[in-house]
């Protein structure tokens, strides 16, 4: 049975496991410290017991050296103290040495007390009693000394176990921290990083999706929602570009119709003359009329082809494009919008490398910027296009000598639907779409302007394009 937990529930479970493990370690450490404390107390009392036995043996020796019965009385006093101490330590002594050893100790202590009582008022030279007293006292001392040694060994064992427990706790904490970091990185940090990277790609015009993960928590839901948002953004961007393209197409139609009408009139006139002079013997003149018809037909065909090429909806595909030719074709499409007092200048050297671009889309960006430049020069001026290369990048400057852009509007001109034109004269999408097209190519679109002096739009495009995702725009 697979249980799907939300991110909050996973965090709660994760914290519960941490609290449980730390509590278990703390309880084990606390119990070890308690046992260690009890053992230390026992060692102190066992040392006290040994000291009393040593003092008892000292006064015993004084008795045999100086034959002073007061020493025997003092020895009895120590016996009573030893009995009290051994009674208080009986449980620990039995746990440590066993019941038989404790009983033997009590018997030796009683025997020692009995012998001391018998020696009171007796001749200290009674060797039988003296030797038995010394032997019994030695056994009592050896017993307590052995107990202290065993207890110290037990304390050392406890310390070793506590050290192992501490080392195990450290290893567990490091391992758990590593596993936790790995899980957090894989399930939270990495997906958020992918979302951040994808957001940057979107800002550059690349509408890529975040790789989906097998997760049913908030992170998985966030990625799924983000991808759905990217899909909708891509569709809206495609629609926005096509809408602007159609709007530009409508603007160009009247001018292109006028441009087509001129060659058609020339063709019509040449045909009429040709019909009238059909029987003429001047074949060179007839050939000239036919050549004129061919040139005018080609001119009309090129205009229609450019218009169709511009309006057609196709996948994003880059190829080598002659930059000067593309600029001239774009200017050809806006000829009808150029007044007689607007001069054009194209300064693109033949040695400028051909960039890898999508011809139709870059032409749309050129047209949007050129039309804005024309509209900025109602009283005439100069429209110039220059190009230069630097560090694998081609820079295209489209400048005009028009009215310029107010400083407060420079940061807004690439915003969708921002326009300073009157209602019905502009959608505010042209520069925004151009900005997106240039970004799609991995380039930059910047602007410099001074009021009353003119504006320069600079398109920076890499000469080599990375592999782009195909998308209909």
Coordinates of C-alpha atoms in Angstrom, one line a residue:
X1 CA 0.0 0.0 0.0
X2 CA 1.5 3.3 -1.1
X3 CA 0.8 6.3 1.1
X4 CA 1.0 9.7 -0.6
X5 CA 2.0 12.4 1.9
X6 CA 1.9 16.2 1.4
X7 CA 5.1 18.2 1.9
X8 CA 3.9 19.4 5.3
X9 CA 3.1 15.9 6.4
X10 CA 6.5 14.7 5.3
X11 CA 8.2 17.5 7.3
X12 CA 6.1 16.6 10.4
X13 CA 7.1 12.9 10.0
X14 CA 10.7 13.9 9.4
X15 CA 10.7 16.0 12.6
X16 CA 8.9 13.2 14.5
X17 CA 11.6 10.7 13.5
X18 CA 14.4 13.2 14.5
X19 CA 12.7 13.9 17.9
X20 CA 12.2 10.1 18.5
X21 CA 15.8 9.2 17.7
X22 CA 17.3 12.1 19.7
X23 CA 15.0 11.2 22.6
X24 CA 16.0 7.5 22.4
X25 CA 19.7 8.6 22.4
X26 CA 19.2 11.0 25.2
X27 CA 17.3 8.4 27.3
X28 CA 20.1 5.8 26.7
X29 CA 22.7 8.4 27.6
X30 CA 20.8 9.5 30.7
X31 CA 20.4 5.9 31.9
X32 CA 24.1 5.2 31.3
X33 CA 25.0 8.4 33.3
X34 CA 22.7 7.3 36.1
X35 CA 24.4 3.9 36.3
X36 CA 27.8 5.6 36.1
X37 CA 26.8 7.9 39.0
X38 CA 25.6 4.9 41.1
X39 CA 28.8 3.1 40.4
X40 CA 30.9 6.1 41.5
X41 CA 28.9 6.3 44.7
X42 CA 29.5 2.6 45.3
X43 CA 33.2 3.0 44.6
X44 CA 33.3 5.9 47.2
X45 CA 31.5 3.7 49.8
X46 CA 33.7 0.7 48.9
X47 CA 36.8 2.8 49.3
X48 CA 35.4 4.0 52.7
X49 CA 34.8 0.4 53.6
X50 CA 38.4 -0.5 52.6
X51 CA 39.8 2.4 54.6
X52 CA 37.9 1.3 57.7
X53 CA 39.3 -2.2 57.3
X54 CA 42.8 -0.8 56.9
X55 CA 42.3 1.3 60.1
X56 CA 41.0 -1.8 61.8
X57 CA 44.2 -3.7 60.7
X58 CA 46.3 -0.8 61.9
X59 CA 44.9 -0.8 65.5
X60 CA 45.2 -4.6 65.3
X61 CA 48.9 -4.3 64.7
X62 CA 49.2 -1.7 67.5
X63 CA 47.7 -4.2 69.9
X64 CA 50.2 -6.9 69.0
X65 CA 53.1 -4.4 69.1
X66 CA 52.2 -2.5 72.3
X67 CA 49.8 -5.0 74.0
X68 CA 47.3 -2.2 74.5
X69 CA 43.7 -3.5 75.0
X70 CA 42.4 0.0 74.0
X71 CA 43.4 -0.9 70.5
X72 CA 41.1 -3.9 70.6
X73 CA 38.2 -1.7 71.7
X74 CA 39.0 0.6 68.8
X75 CA 39.1 -2.4 66.5
X76 CA 35.7 -3.4 67.6
X77 CA 34.5 0.1 66.9
X78 CA 35.8 -0.2 63.3
X79 CA 34.1 -3.6 63.0
X80 CA 30.7 -2.0 63.8
X81 CA 31.3 0.7 61.3
X82 CA 32.3 -1.9 58.7
X83 CA 29.1 -3.9 59.4
X84 CA 27.0 -0.7 58.9
X85 CA 28.7 0.1 55.6
X86 CA 28.4 -3.5 54.3
X87 CA 24.8 -3.6 55.3
X88 CA 24.2 -0.4 53.2
X89 CA 26.1 -1.9 50.3
X90 CA 24.8 -5.4 50.6
X91 CA 22.7 -5.2 47.3
X92 CA 25.6 -3.8 45.3
X93 CA 28.1 -6.3 46.8
X94 CA 25.8 -9.2 46.0
X95 CA 25.3 -7.9 42.5
X96 CA 29.0 -7.5 42.0
X97 CA 30.5 -10.4 44.0
X98 CA 27.6 -12.8 44.4
X99 CA 25.6 -14.0 47.4
X100 CA 28.2 -16.6 48.5
X101 CA 31.0 -14.1 48.6
X102 CA 28.9 -11.6 50.6
X103 CA 27.9 -14.3 53.1
X104 CA 31.6 -15.4 53.4
X105 CA 32.5 -11.7 54.0
X106 CA 29.9 -11.4 56.8
X107 CA 31.1 -14.6 58.3
X108 CA 34.7 -13.4 58.3
X109 CA 33.6 -10.1 59.8
X110 CA 31.7 -11.9 62.6
X111 CA 34.7 -14.2 63.1
X112 CA 37.0 -11.2 63.3
X113 CA 34.7 -9.6 65.9
X114 CA 34.5 -12.8 67.9
X115 CA 38.3 -13.2 68.0
X116 CA 38.8 -9.6 69.1
X117 CA 36.2 -10.2 71.9
X118 CA 38.1 -13.3 73.0
X119 CA 41.4 -11.4 73.0
X120 CA 40.1 -8.9 75.5
X121 CA 41.7 -9.8 78.8
X122 CA 43.8 -12.5 77.2
X123 CA 47.6 -12.8 76.8
X124 CA 48.5 -11.3 73.4
X125 CA 51.1 -14.0 73.0
X126 CA 48.3 -16.5 72.3
X127 CA 49.6 -17.2 68.8
X128 CA 46.6 -19.3 67.8
X129 CA 44.2 -16.5 68.2
X130 CA 46.6 -13.9 66.8
X131 CA 47.3 -15.8 63.6
X132 CA 43.6 -16.4 63.0
X133 CA 42.9 -12.7 63.6
X134 CA 45.6 -11.7 61.1
X135 CA 44.4 -14.2 58.5
X136 CA 40.7 -13.1 58.9
X137 CA 41.6 -9.4 58.6
X138 CA 43.7 -10.2 55.5
X139 CA 40.7 -11.9 53.9
X140 CA 38.4 -9.0 54.7
X141 CA 40.9 -6.5 53.1
X142 CA 41.4 -8.7 50.0
X143 CA 37.6 -9.0 49.6
X144 CA 37.0 -5.2 49.7
X145 CA 40.0 -4.5 47.5
X146 CA 38.8 -7.1 45.0
X147 CA 35.3 -5.5 45.0
X148 CA 36.8 -2.0 44.4
X149 CA 38.8 -3.5 41.5
X150 CA 35.7 -5.1 40.0
X151 CA 33.7 -2.0 40.4
X152 CA 36.4 0.1 38.6
X153 CA 36.4 -2.5 35.8
X154 CA 32.6 -2.1 35.7
X155 CA 32.9 1.7 35.5
X156 CA 35.5 1.3 32.7
X157 CA 33.0 -0.9 30.9
X158 CA 30.3 1.7 31.4
X159 CA 32.6 4.4 30.1
X160 CA 33.4 2.3 27.0
X161 CA 29.8 1.7 26.3
X162 CA 29.0 5.3 26.8
X163 CA 31.8 6.3 24.4
X164 CA 30.4 3.8 21.8
X165 CA 26.9 5.2 22.4
X166 CA 28.2 8.7 21.9
X167 CA 30.2 7.7 18.8
X168 CA 27.1 5.8 17.4
X169 CA 25.0 8.9 18.1
X170 CA 27.5 11.1 16.2
X171 CA 27.6 8.6 13.3
X172 CA 23.8 8.4 13.2
X173 CA 23.4 12.2 13.3
X174 CA 25.9 12.6 10.5
X175 CA 24.3 9.8 8.4
X176 CA 20.8 11.1 9.1
X177 CA 21.9 14.7 8.2
X178 CA 23.4 13.4 5.0
X179 CA 20.3 11.4 4.1
X180 CA 18.1 14.4 5.1
X181 CA 20.2 16.8 2.9
X182 CA 20.0 14.3 0.0
X183 CA 16.3 14.0 0.3
X184 CA 15.7 17.8 0.7
X185 CA 18.1 18.5 -2.2
X186 CA 16.4 15.9 -4.5
X187 CA 12.8 16.7 -3.6
X188 CA 12.8 20.4 -2.8
X189 CA 16.1 22.2 -3.7
X190 CA 16.6 20.6 -7.1
X191 CA 13.0 21.1 -8.3
X192 CA 13.0 24.7 -7.1
X193 CA 16.4 25.2 -8.9
X194 CA 14.9 23.8 -12.1
X195 CA 11.9 26.1 -11.7
X196 CA 14.3 29.0 -11.3
X197 CA 16.4 28.0 -14.3
X198 CA 13.2 27.6 -16.4
X199 CA 12.1 31.0 -15.3
X200 CA 15.3 32.5 -16.6
X201 CA 14.8 30.6 -19.9
X202 CA 11.3 32.0 -20.2
X203 CA 12.8 35.5 -19.7
X204 CA 15.0 34.8 -22.7
X205 CA 12.1 33.6 -24.8
X206 CA 12.7 29.9 -24.4
X207 CA 9.4 28.4 -23.1
X208 CA 10.9 25.1 -21.8
X209 CA 9.1 22.8 -19.3
X210 CA 10.4 21.9 -15.9
X211 CA 11.2 18.1 -15.8
X212 CA 8.4 16.4 -13.9
X213 CA 9.1 14.4 -10.8
X214 CA 7.2 11.5 -9.3
X215 CA 5.9 13.3 -6.3
X216 CA 2.4 13.8 -5.1
X217 CA 3.3 16.6 -2.6
X218 CA 3.2 20.4 -3.0
X219 CA 6.5 20.4 -5.0
X220 CA 5.1 18.0 -7.6
X221 CA 1.9 20.0 -7.8
X222 CA 3.9 23.2 -8.1
X223 CA 5.9 21.8 -11.0
X224 CA 2.7 20.6 -12.7
X225 CA 1.1 24.0 -12.3
X226 CA 4.2 25.8 -13.4
X227 CA 4.4 23.7 -16.6
X228 CA 0.8 24.4 -17.3
X229 CA 1.5 28.1 -16.8
X230 CA 4.5 27.9 -19.2
X231 CA 2.3 26.2 -21.8
X232 CA -0.3 29.0 -21.5
X233 CA 2.4 31.7 -21.6
X234 CA 3.8 30.1 -24.7
X235 CA 0.4 29.9 -26.4
X236 CA -0.3 33.5 -25.4
X237 CA 3.1 34.6 -26.7
X238 CA 2.5 32.8 -30.0
X239 CA -0.9 34.5 -30.2
X240 CA 0.5 37.9 -29.3
X241 CA 3.2 37.6 -32.0
X242 CA 0.8 36.5 -34.6
X243 CA -1.7 39.2 -33.6
X244 CA 1.0 41.9 -34.0
X245 CA 2.1 40.3 -37.3
X246 CA -1.5 40.6 -38.6
X247 CA -1.7 44.1 -37.3
X248 CA 1.5 45.0 -39.1
X249 CA 0.3 43.2 -42.1
X250 CA -2.8 45.4 -42.2
X251 CA -0.6 48.5 -41.9
X252 CA 1.5 47.4 -44.8
X253 CA -1.3 46.2 -47.1
X254 CA -2.3 49.7 -48.4
X255 CA 1.3 50.6 -49.0
X256 CA 2.1 47.2 -50.7
X257 CA -1.0 47.6 -52.8
X258 CA 0.3 50.9 -54.0
X259 CA 3.7 49.4 -54.7
X260 CA 2.2 46.6 -56.6
X261 CA -0.1 49.0 -58.6
X262 CA 2.9 50.8 -60.1
X263 CA 4.5 47.7 -61.7
X264 CA 1.1 46.5 -62.8
X265 CA 0.5 49.9 -64.5
X266 CA 3.9 49.6 -66.2
X267 CA 3.1 46.1 -67.3
X268 CA -0.3 47.2 -68.7
X269 CA 1.2 50.2 -70.5
X270 CA 4.0 48.0 -72.0
X271 CA 1.4 45.4 -73.1
X272 CA -0.7 48.0 -74.9
X273 CA 2.3 49.4 -76.7
X274 CA 3.4 45.9 -77.6
X275 CA 0.0 45.1 -79.1
X276 CA 0.1 48.3 -81.2
X277 CA 3.7 47.6 -82.3
X278 CA 3.3 43.9 -82.8
X279 CA 3.7 44.2 -86.5
X280 CA 6.6 46.5 -86.2
X281 CA 9.9 45.4 -87.7
X282 CA 11.9 47.0 -84.8
X283 CA 12.6 43.8 -82.8
X284 CA 14.9 45.5 -80.4
X285 CA 12.1 47.8 -79.3
X286 CA 9.8 44.9 -78.9
X287 CA 12.4 43.0 -76.9
X288 CA 12.8 46.1 -74.7
X289 CA 9.1 46.2 -74.0
X290 CA 9.0 42.5 -73.1
X291 CA 12.0 42.9 -70.8
X292 CA 10.3 45.8 -69.1
X293 CA 7.2 43.6 -68.6
X294 CA 9.4 40.8 -67.1
X295 CA 11.2 43.2 -64.7
X296 CA 7.9 44.8 -63.5
X297 CA 6.3 41.3 -63.1
X298 CA 9.4 40.2 -61.0
X299 CA 9.1 43.3 -58.9
X300 CA 5.4 42.7 -58.2
X301 CA 6.1 39.0 -57.5
X302 CA 8.9 39.9 -55.0
X303 CA 6.6 42.3 -53.1
X304 CA 3.9 39.7 -52.9
X305 CA 6.4 37.0 -51.9
X306 CA 7.8 39.2 -49.1
X307 CA 4.3 39.9 -47.9
X308 CA 3.3 36.3 -47.8
X309 CA 6.6 35.3 -46.2
X310 CA 6.1 37.8 -43.5
X311 CA 2.5 36.8 -42.8
X312 CA 3.0 33.0 -42.9
X313 CA 2.9 31.2 -39.6
X314 CA 5.7 28.6 -39.3
X315 CA 8.0 26.9 -36.9
X316 CA 10.9 28.7 -35.4
X317 CA 13.8 27.7 -37.6
X318 CA 17.2 29.5 -37.9
X319 CA 19.3 29.6 -41.0
X320 CA 22.1 31.8 -42.5
X321 CA 20.5 35.1 -43.6
X322 CA 22.1 37.9 -45.5
X323 CA 21.7 40.8 -43.2
X324 CA 21.8 43.6 -45.7
X325 CA 19.3 41.8 -48.0
X326 CA 16.9 41.3 -45.0
X327 CA 17.1 45.0 -44.0
X328 CA 16.5 46.2 -47.6
X329 CA 13.5 43.8 -48.0
X330 CA 12.1 45.3 -44.8
X331 CA 12.6 48.8 -46.0
X332 CA 10.9 47.8 -49.3
X333 CA 7.8 46.8 -47.4
X334 CA 7.5 50.2 -45.7
X335 CA 8.2 52.3 -48.8
X336 CA 4.6 53.6 -48.8
X337 CA 5.0 54.8 -45.2
X338 CA 8.1 56.8 -46.0
X339 CA 7.3 60.4 -46.8
X340 CA 9.4 62.3 -49.4
X341 CA 11.2 64.1 -46.6
X342 CA 12.5 61.0 -44.9
X343 CA 15.8 59.7 -46.1
X344 CA 17.0 56.1 -45.6
X345 CA 20.6 54.9 -45.2
X346 CA 21.8 51.3 -45.0
X347 CA 25.4 51.0 -43.9
X348 CA 26.1 47.2 -43.7
X349 CA 29.4 46.1 -45.1
X350 CA 29.6 43.1 -47.4
X351 CA 32.0 41.4 -45.0
X352 CA 29.5 41.3 -42.1
X353 CA 29.0 37.6 -41.3
X354 CA 25.6 36.1 -42.0
X355 CA 23.9 35.5 -38.6
X356 CA 21.9 32.4 -37.8
X357 CA 18.3 33.8 -37.4
X358 CA 14.7 33.1 -38.2
X359 CA 14.3 35.3 -41.2
X360 CA 10.5 36.0 -40.9
X361 CA 10.6 36.8 -37.2
X362 CA 13.7 39.0 -37.3
X363 CA 12.1 40.8 -40.3
X364 CA 9.0 41.4 -38.1
X365 CA 11.3 42.9 -35.4
X366 CA 12.9 45.2 -38.0
X367 CA 9.6 46.3 -39.3
X368 CA 8.2 47.1 -35.9
X369 CA 11.2 49.3 -35.0
X370 CA 11.4 50.9 -38.5
X371 CA 7.7 51.8 -38.4
X372 CA 8.2 53.4 -34.9
X373 CA 11.1 55.3 -36.3
X374 CA 9.1 56.6 -39.3
X375 CA 6.2 57.6 -37.0
X376 CA 8.7 59.5 -34.8
X377 CA 9.7 61.7 -37.8
X378 CA 6.4 63.4 -38.9
X379 CA 8.4 66.4 -40.2
X380 CA 11.0 64.3 -41.9
X381 CA 14.5 63.2 -41.0
X382 CA 16.9 60.4 -41.6
X383 CA 16.4 56.7 -40.9
X384 CA 19.7 54.8 -40.9
X385 CA 20.6 51.2 -40.3
X386 CA 24.2 50.2 -39.4
X387 CA 25.8 46.9 -38.5
X388 CA 29.1 45.9 -36.8
X389 CA 30.5 42.7 -35.3
X390 CA 32.3 42.2 -32.0
X391 CA 33.2 39.1 -30.0
X392 CA 30.9 36.8 -32.0
X393 CA 28.0 39.2 -31.9
X394 CA 26.5 41.3 -34.6
X395 CA 25.1 44.7 -33.5
X396 CA 22.4 46.4 -35.6
X397 CA 21.7 50.0 -34.9
X398 CA 18.4 51.4 -36.2
X399 CA 18.4 55.1 -35.6
X400 CA 16.1 58.1 -36.4
X401 CA 16.3 61.8 -36.1
X402 CA 12.8 62.1 -34.7
X403 CA 11.2 63.6 -31.6
X404 CA 12.9 61.1 -29.2
X405 CA 11.5 59.3 -26.2
X406 CA 10.9 61.1 -22.8
X407 CA 13.3 59.7 -20.1
X408 CA 10.3 58.6 -17.9
X409 CA 9.1 56.4 -20.7
X410 CA 12.4 54.6 -21.6
X411 CA 11.8 51.9 -19.0
X412 CA 8.3 51.3 -20.3
X413 CA 8.5 51.1 -24.0
X414 CA 9.0 47.3 -24.1
X415 CA 6.0 46.7 -21.8
X416 CA 3.1 45.1 -23.6
X417 CA 0.3 47.6 -24.6
X418 CA 2.4 50.6 -23.6
X419 CA 1.9 53.4 -26.2
X420 CA 2.1 57.1 -26.4
X421 CA 0.0 57.2 -29.6
X422 CA -3.6 58.3 -29.7
X423 CA -6.4 55.7 -29.3
X424 CA -6.8 53.7 -32.5
X425 CA -3.3 54.6 -33.8
X426 CA -1.3 51.9 -32.0
X427 CA -1.6 48.7 -30.0
X428 CA 1.5 49.1 -27.9
X429 CA 2.6 45.6 -28.9
X430 CA 5.2 46.3 -31.6
X431 CA 8.3 46.9 -29.4
X432 CA 7.2 44.3 -26.9
X433 CA 7.0 41.7 -29.6
X434 CA 10.3 42.8 -31.1
X435 CA 11.9 42.5 -27.7
X436 CA 10.5 38.9 -27.3
X437 CA 11.8 37.9 -30.8
X438 CA 15.3 39.2 -30.1
X439 CA 15.3 37.4 -26.8
X440 CA 14.1 34.2 -28.6
X441 CA 17.3 34.5 -30.6
X442 CA 19.4 34.7 -27.5
X443 CA 20.1 38.4 -28.1
X444 CA 19.4 41.8 -26.5
X445 CA 17.3 44.8 -27.6
X446 CA 18.3 48.1 -26.0
X447 CA 17.4 51.8 -26.7
X448 CA 19.0 55.2 -26.3
X449 CA 17.1 58.4 -26.9
X450 CA 17.2 62.1 -26.4
X451 CA 14.1 64.3 -26.8
X452 CA 14.2 66.4 -29.9
X453 CA 17.3 64.6 -31.3
X454 CA 16.3 61.1 -32.0
X455 CA 16.4 57.5 -30.9
X456 CA 18.8 54.5 -31.5
X457 CA 17.5 50.9 -31.1
X458 CA 20.4 48.4 -30.9
X459 CA 19.8 44.7 -31.7
X460 CA 22.6 42.4 -30.5
X461 CA 22.5 38.9 -32.0
X462 CA 24.9 36.0 -31.5
X463 CA 26.3 34.9 -34.9
X464 CA 25.9 31.3 -33.8
X465 CA 22.6 30.0 -32.4
X466 CA 22.3 27.2 -29.9
X467 CA 19.9 24.4 -30.7
X468 CA 16.5 26.0 -30.2
X469 CA 13.2 24.3 -29.4
X470 CA 11.0 24.3 -32.5
X471 CA 7.8 26.2 -31.8
X472 CA 5.1 27.7 -34.0
X473 CA 4.9 31.5 -33.6

